[in-house]
């Protein structure tokens, strides 16, 4: 017990002060039946050395960690500048609570304010919150918000929305009694936005979508009428791509993992949530705002707290308390380290490597089920079938999704590949050889 | 407080150098991408050398107060020490560099500890099954409410639309119930701070889906009639949800399953020592009784023929509540903590948590009114309602800052006027508790004799008292960039 | 260039202030011939990502890192509590200079003071310095000091002194014109201290020595006359063993790596240096001392600075400036985390695991060239020859020293094994099987 | 400032739990070990939970000032930013968990970068060979003096016992020469702050082993007659040692080998950005001209048949100066830095180091006397000798602390009265330099108008001005434990 001081002499003195006779007496208010039913979990304590060695063995049992990842679909194998972990390792940041006491939380609050600014810059929106649990709950909450405001009880959703997003959206909508209408995609892999259902609270679209294809958002908003245009985005791509805000999005959400977070088997992640100023009182989660102290100096504090469950309780617009603050800090530091120049470089590297590979594959006779524009991820049909190609890639140490994963989108016999800045020329050459045969 | 954006000068050239230089010209990019898809306006992100950025965030860090800086007696938040071992485990490349869509055969290590943690949490709860998917306490609550909904839906009991809640409940409870589409009915507390059983019975009809209880409650008081409460709820055909944020009060010696809980959420970032990160990420695993386990979120981690796998086949499931499998790296920390503690350690957790709280309560009630003066569990609530010189709880809180101590939770629970909710946690030693008492006594004296010291507090923090109203009234939520030329 | 801001516009403005026309003009004072002979090193710049990946590959090329170490001889594979690295990772510690300005260096100075206290506790001495480069230079400087004080120009040295220590000692003594006399060891592996050469400035002995054997220091000091008793020690062992100070040592030095430092292929290391109070003005390196500030509050500062080269220059007793401060901090935190109880546990674990293995090996018919007492390291003669045993161990993933390494001590056909608390029962079982055959 | 020992209470029970519990009883241990060998008195080390220890050192850390806290213009110390990349590289388990006696075949990764760094440093120096063994600048000097000694010994020139040193030399230079058994003769500087060539020539006789020079010297001035100096030394049959602590002044555009250096030491913890660690560890690799390379310390890292190996065969070697191969993990950081910078980056180092120093010099000489007013290199020296109101350089230094800035090196070099030796380094940007100027100007004004502000400084540091004399006169060097019962 390295963390808990158990000093029998001190304990005796403290019990005296409390005025009870024994440690057990401290629990006399728990019904005896409950206490007597108790069973231990059957675990001996272990030393730090043993726990660490145990986890080292578990870590070694993860073959994926030493493989070369070609996986995407919301989480990507990006390089994180090492300085990010150093900042996050400052215990003042990671051992602090939510900044309820702003005077001794200016570190967290200033970073939240910076984060919000950065999210607005990236997405082209006016306001952003300080984070959501992940991209999926961010999207679900965006839809709840849209429906709260518009009240149609129905939302239209692109069928090219990634499965992780769709699953969570379905759950939240089911509970809230919101009907979900599907909007199909075409041969380009782009959602058919020409005719959208009417009387919906929101139209939900993801770009790049689950097939890696960039959606043509231009003009969509005009066709929507009252409905919110809710766009789920890939923030790293926005170093190169025009932000959804420029196309009239009402809410932009996204998975922020690409901004400085490890893949971590999918958690913790970082939900981004940005919208128009007019919806400030409606947005879920926390927001930091600028204010002044008693001496007139600038400081930061949680703003718009009146929305919060503390005050309004059952009328709260959101139940979110703990969110992804430290992940948001990671994204903030990531963007600060890269700067606009660096982010553009990373984004372009992803773009050019993925396109390089796709073009090589095309030359070698692979085909592509969809011909829409893409960023760093695409669906390819290997020459001799996806199953065989998948087996070859796996045997060669690549980590790839099984081809069945795409059946959810009606695609068969194809693989989805994501290519990040971490993939080397040599790795891409090997992928090309394994998929398209040597040239 | 200057921000990163204040550091930037417009002439600065991109620093670059994190990744290799791209090879394509703008034209080569444009040849592959419709011009309307390409970013037109450059991002307004400063381009600074690493040292400038690191200095900025190092400075910001020092404006914060963390558990490593001292006692952090935020009631209900369980701000215990976060072991460094767990931090390092969660940073092992073998755990971090793993994609959630990797084939199960390539992630056996992670699946193993997730499965093991699931099993251990179920044993701790004394319940049938656990999902690790919810990523925060409130997310666990929401998941729990979804489970209630599904349960009654599957039984065709669609009229059960109400959730009962004690007036001492944490704010996330009613909010979660509301987000899940339930109506909330408040149940008053009785004079001893616990649920008024008669009032509860009066509400229990066929429109009630269930009750949400915090055990011990937010006053730090154990619901002594807990078995009567849950029995009454069950008799009425309803379910009992337990908010487990306060589990450190009895972990290692009692189990919610033995008290009648149908759904129970853990706060790993409270009870099992994972750090709060300035507001997350956390983890809110949910335990359920046998009758609810078919409704748990997908995927489930299963073991088949000696291998771990993800099972998506669960027709009665509520679906998913997270993109993947919850906060896996938070779960890793919690599992490490459990492995270290073992049964003996878990017992030490509740022992010291409760001893520390009662010790503080005994010593502090001489200086501040204690509305519910009785044995407490892991925390207790003082009142600042009798402060002299028109001072408030907020003034006491801010004055604590001047003494280098983090204030307790204030103005919650709502049923105590000017509440100060104090939770020392089990990792504080007596020296730290005594120092806290001494400072609180000093502040009580100052309140009487030198009230301005409280009113003007804090004076030793990085900023003086901040104007919260201003922030709410005229919100400035992003850096105001100067208009560009 | 992520670390250096090169902003042409700013540079121009600064050059104006300086009053020179160009950047090149800043170097006009370097002779033209020198500038013209310059050749670049032929290295392109690389991005952070590339540098990190390059080093990751280098790290993977170190098979030793994933092997199971049975190596000792001064550096040991001990477990370091993870909290140590967290404290060392505080940039206020590792990016600070030597505490020349004590008012803003109280962190470093207080830790130095604690370190000195701990070293004195461990070694049983009165004063200690704030660190030396490593155990070898600490020993060499101890001998120089002894000779400065005693002036005989000769020192006697145990032949069981570890080669890394002896090599450096020889170099320093050669330069200082000090003659080194060998003192042999006997069949127990213990140095023959019965008759020591007279008229020497110091007698140097290591315990546990290069053969792992604990030297019987009892009574040695009495036989030394004027000469200094200089003992090189293994500080972790002192959690269990009586300190050299109890046997009258005049100087205790040692390699501090066992106290919380990684093996790191042998550097950075940590030299310990402790002695009697009366030699304070003679000791090399830095020392922190307690003092008061202008308001009468306690603080720490570098003490005995008058000895230092700043002031006395060519009459300085030491040329040491930069030492191993951060390693000393690691040792301080290591000892603080373990406490007396934990250190005793670690020491005993080393002792019992090593003895467990040795006893098993003895039962299986291995023999031992030396029968003196040992701590966690011993020399064993495998049944079928050291060469074959070494090959088997290596093939099984153990990292062991070649048997030739012991020829320096006149030992043939034997292996030296060090067993730390990190070695598991399973590993020791395998070692026993590989060396002694299955029982 | 309480220490760890002040935190301890005598009743505390051992915390344990880092390693498994030992299995043997005291008797079982005693059965294997003579009683006289067993520790009798328990160590007086407190037994504290991890959180208490971590809080203690977190608090201590905040009493320190590091490069990540701001400009650190310690002249001669090159306190530049230490990239985080390099820190992480030096912590890769593949590099740290490697025993120095492991077979070369198992450490090819480490040997590769050591060999490559050796090669690159030789190219940077423009010299024949390099050893990485010395672990600090002064250790490099000592190694250099050993090399001198061996060189002359091998030629039978045993009368060369003197080392010449400019009076501006760093204190370690004469000390190193003395420790290596040489006599030191000081050479005066001329009016322009450089070596007095005539005085040097007058001393150069057959008793001289060599000269130690710092280039640029400690005034930040480049020895413009460097080629004449080294020619004269060589003509006299002596050798030239260059102290390379100031290499950032010309790295990437000039090489000591081209200036006539026979031995040259690098300070990796200055020039190549490895952190100082509060006083180490550093690394002081030594470069030599061809004629000295056979004397370099053993072992050497060699490449044979495509594999790296350690070569111990060097009969003319001085032997070893370190237990193993020097500070390998410091070398890793330096190598990482070189890989990142490349040739273009190295040039940027000297460019910005010198530009920054000259900019500061130009701006500050209006506020403080600049005894040598000329083009400087990476640093320059102001004088506090003319301060009004009987103030001293020390007062200025302490007042800087109140403005949150680390003072420059003071009272060195000795040839400037009340010296303030200022080295901004290349990683400071103009904003940081301007802030420094502004504060120095303020202090100059305060010296005139409000001298007490300087005299009483620091008032904002964790402690007020410390009494150094007291510490030297009545040394208390260890915790005074209360006498035990
Ligand atoms: C009693 C109680 N319930 C629920 C929560 C919500 O937990 P989280 O912040 O993890 O969502 C908290 C945390 O503040 C709490 O104290
Ligand atoms: C000019 C000069 N030479 C030598 C040294 C000594 O270097 P080290 O401290 O690494 O031993 C220093 C460092 O202070 C220095 O500035």
Short mmCIF file of N, CA and C and ligand atoms in Angstrom, two decimals, chain A residues 97 100 133 319-323, chain B residues 75-77 135-139 141 170 172-173 214 218 243 245-246 265 267 269-270 282-283 412, ligand 1:
data_model
loop_
_atom_site.label_atom_id
_atom_site.label_comp_id
_atom_site.label_asym_id
_atom_site.label_seq_id
_atom_site.Cartn_x
_atom_site.Cartn_y
_atom_site.Cartn_z
N UNK A 97 -8.81 19.15 -10.88
CA UNK A 97 -10.21 18.87 -11.20
C UNK A 97 -10.69 19.90 -12.22
N UNK A 100 -13.39 24.56 -11.05
CA UNK A 100 -14.45 25.20 -10.28
C UNK A 100 -13.96 26.46 -9.58
N UNK A 133 -17.05 13.98 -24.91
CA UNK A 133 -16.39 12.70 -24.67
C UNK A 133 -15.63 12.19 -25.90
N UNK A 319 -26.05 16.73 -19.67
CA UNK A 319 -25.69 16.11 -18.39
C UNK A 319 -24.18 15.99 -18.24
N UNK A 320 -23.45 16.60 -19.14
CA UNK A 320 -22.00 16.38 -19.15
C UNK A 320 -21.29 17.15 -18.05
N UNK A 321 -20.48 16.45 -17.32
CA UNK A 321 -19.73 17.07 -16.23
C UNK A 321 -18.26 16.83 -16.58
N UNK A 322 -17.68 15.72 -16.16
CA UNK A 322 -16.34 15.37 -16.62
C UNK A 322 -16.39 15.18 -18.13
N UNK A 323 -15.43 15.80 -18.84
CA UNK A 323 -15.41 15.63 -20.30
C UNK A 323 -14.04 15.13 -20.73
N UNK B 75 -15.49 18.08 -2.07
CA UNK B 75 -16.47 17.05 -1.75
C UNK B 75 -17.07 16.46 -3.00
N UNK B 76 -17.30 15.14 -2.96
CA UNK B 76 -17.92 14.38 -4.05
C UNK B 76 -16.94 14.09 -5.19
N UNK B 77 -15.76 14.71 -5.16
CA UNK B 77 -14.85 14.57 -6.29
C UNK B 77 -13.72 13.59 -6.02
N UNK B 135 -17.76 6.81 -20.43
CA UNK B 135 -16.47 7.45 -20.20
C UNK B 135 -16.49 8.50 -19.09
N UNK B 136 -17.59 8.61 -18.38
CA UNK B 136 -17.64 9.54 -17.25
C UNK B 136 -18.79 9.10 -16.35
N UNK B 137 -18.82 9.66 -15.16
CA UNK B 137 -19.89 9.30 -14.26
C UNK B 137 -21.25 9.61 -14.87
N UNK B 138 -21.38 10.83 -15.41
CA UNK B 138 -22.66 11.22 -15.98
C UNK B 138 -23.00 10.37 -17.20
N UNK B 139 -21.97 9.92 -17.90
CA UNK B 139 -22.19 9.05 -19.05
C UNK B 139 -22.67 7.69 -18.57
N UNK B 141 -24.43 7.32 -15.85
CA UNK B 141 -25.82 7.57 -15.48
C UNK B 141 -26.73 7.49 -16.70
N UNK B 170 -26.83 14.70 -6.88
CA UNK B 170 -25.90 15.45 -7.72
C UNK B 170 -26.62 15.89 -8.98
N UNK B 172 -25.95 15.98 -12.03
CA UNK B 172 -25.93 15.17 -13.24
C UNK B 172 -27.05 14.14 -13.23
N UNK B 173 -27.52 13.71 -12.05
CA UNK B 173 -28.57 12.69 -11.98
C UNK B 173 -29.84 13.13 -12.70
N UNK B 214 -27.70 8.17 -4.46
CA UNK B 214 -26.26 8.22 -4.25
C UNK B 214 -25.99 7.65 -2.87
N UNK B 218 -24.98 12.72 -0.88
CA UNK B 218 -24.05 13.83 -1.05
C UNK B 218 -23.78 14.60 0.23
N UNK B 243 -25.74 5.82 -7.87
CA UNK B 243 -24.62 6.64 -8.31
C UNK B 243 -23.43 6.26 -7.44
N UNK B 245 -20.34 7.39 -7.31
CA UNK B 245 -19.24 8.34 -7.17
C UNK B 245 -18.62 8.28 -5.77
N UNK B 246 -19.40 7.81 -4.80
CA UNK B 246 -18.91 7.81 -3.42
C UNK B 246 -18.49 6.43 -2.93
N UNK B 265 -23.07 2.87 -11.21
CA UNK B 265 -21.91 3.31 -11.99
C UNK B 265 -20.72 3.59 -11.09
N UNK B 267 -17.07 5.60 -10.71
CA UNK B 267 -16.25 6.70 -11.23
C UNK B 267 -14.80 6.28 -11.07
N UNK B 269 -12.30 7.63 -12.11
CA UNK B 269 -11.47 8.81 -11.84
C UNK B 269 -11.73 9.37 -10.45
N UNK B 270 -12.54 8.72 -9.69
CA UNK B 270 -12.63 9.08 -8.28
C UNK B 270 -12.14 7.88 -7.47
N UNK B 282 -12.37 10.73 -17.86
CA UNK B 282 -12.60 9.82 -16.76
C UNK B 282 -13.10 8.50 -17.31
N UNK B 283 -13.81 7.77 -16.48
CA UNK B 283 -14.45 6.55 -16.94
C UNK B 283 -15.57 6.21 -15.98
N UNK B 412 -23.08 23.17 -2.73
CA UNK B 412 -23.67 21.88 -3.05
C UNK B 412 -23.37 20.97 -1.89
C1 LIG E 1 -22.16 12.20 -6.86
C2 LIG E 1 -21.73 12.40 -8.27
N1 LIG E 1 -22.41 11.86 -9.27
C3 LIG E 1 -22.05 12.01 -10.55
C4 LIG E 1 -20.95 12.74 -10.90
C5 LIG E 1 -20.64 12.94 -12.34
O1 LIG E 1 -19.48 12.28 -12.71
P1 LIG E 1 -18.66 12.76 -13.96
O2 LIG E 1 -18.12 14.10 -13.66
O3 LIG E 1 -17.60 11.74 -14.10
O4 LIG E 1 -19.55 12.77 -15.13
C6 LIG E 1 -20.20 13.33 -9.88
C7 LIG E 1 -18.99 14.12 -10.20
O5 LIG E 1 -18.89 15.27 -10.00
C8 LIG E 1 -20.58 13.15 -8.55
O6 LIG E 1 -19.88 13.70 -7.56
#
